[in-house]
Amino acid sequence: MNIYTFQVEDAYRFADFIGAGNNVKRSGSELVFRICPYCRSGKDKGTFAINLGTGAFNCKRASCGAKGNMLTLAKD
């Protein structure tokens, strides 16, 4: 049985997969996206981030609040 182990490259591959391209930046231990792939709001930019240590993500917009890990992103 294979168990998934998060790799930093997975976050960058996800950004490429959704076409985020230049709309992501590394900030400390997070990869911050300009627009959340769940709520797609451009109103509050930079609220969606993937933790590069754990692979956990969240959207800080109260009206969205999406959170999970890389497996959640792959499933969704």
mmCIF file of C-alpha atoms in Angstrom, residues 9 13 19 23 25 28-29 33-34 37-38 44-45 55-59 63 65-66 70-72 74-75:
data_model
loop_
_atom_site.group_PDB
_atom_site.id
_atom_site.type_symbol
_atom_site.label_atom_id
_atom_site.label_comp_id
_atom_site.label_asym_id
_atom_site.label_seq_id
_atom_site.Cartn_x
_atom_site.Cartn_y
_atom_site.Cartn_z
ATOM 1 C CA GLU A 9 7.101 20.404 -5.649
ATOM 2 C CA ARG A 13 2.688 21.451 -9.695
ATOM 3 C CA GLY A 19 -2.945 27.855 -14.457
ATOM 4 C CA ASN A 23 -0.131 34.585 -9.633
ATOM 5 C CA LYS A 25 4.487 33.670 -4.612
ATOM 6 C CA GLY A 28 7.925 32.278 4.314
ATOM 7 C CA SER A 29 6.728 28.697 4.592
ATOM 8 C CA PHE A 33 -2.108 32.296 -4.451
ATOM 9 C CA ARG A 34 -3.515 35.573 -5.727
ATOM 10 C CA PRO A 37 -9.248 28.131 -6.551
ATOM 11 C CA TYR A 38 -12.429 27.452 -4.549
ATOM 12 C CA ASP A 44 -9.404 39.729 -1.326
ATOM 13 C CA LYS A 45 -6.181 38.793 -3.073
ATOM 14 C CA GLY A 55 0.812 20.514 2.374
ATOM 15 C CA ALA A 56 -2.164 21.874 4.311
ATOM 16 C CA PHE A 57 -4.089 24.701 2.637
ATOM 17 C CA ASN A 58 -6.721 27.219 3.593
ATOM 18 C CA CYS A 59 -8.610 30.225 2.300
ATOM 19 C CA SER A 63 -17.228 33.464 3.201
ATOM 20 C CA GLY A 65 -13.011 29.015 4.454
ATOM 21 C CA ALA A 66 -11.868 26.123 2.231
ATOM 22 C CA MET A 70 -3.016 18.092 -1.117
ATOM 23 C CA LEU A 71 -5.197 14.981 -1.228
ATOM 24 C CA THR A 72 -8.256 17.206 -0.830
ATOM 25 C CA ALA A 74 -6.460 16.314 -5.902
ATOM 26 C CA LYS A 75 -9.937 14.979 -5.116
#
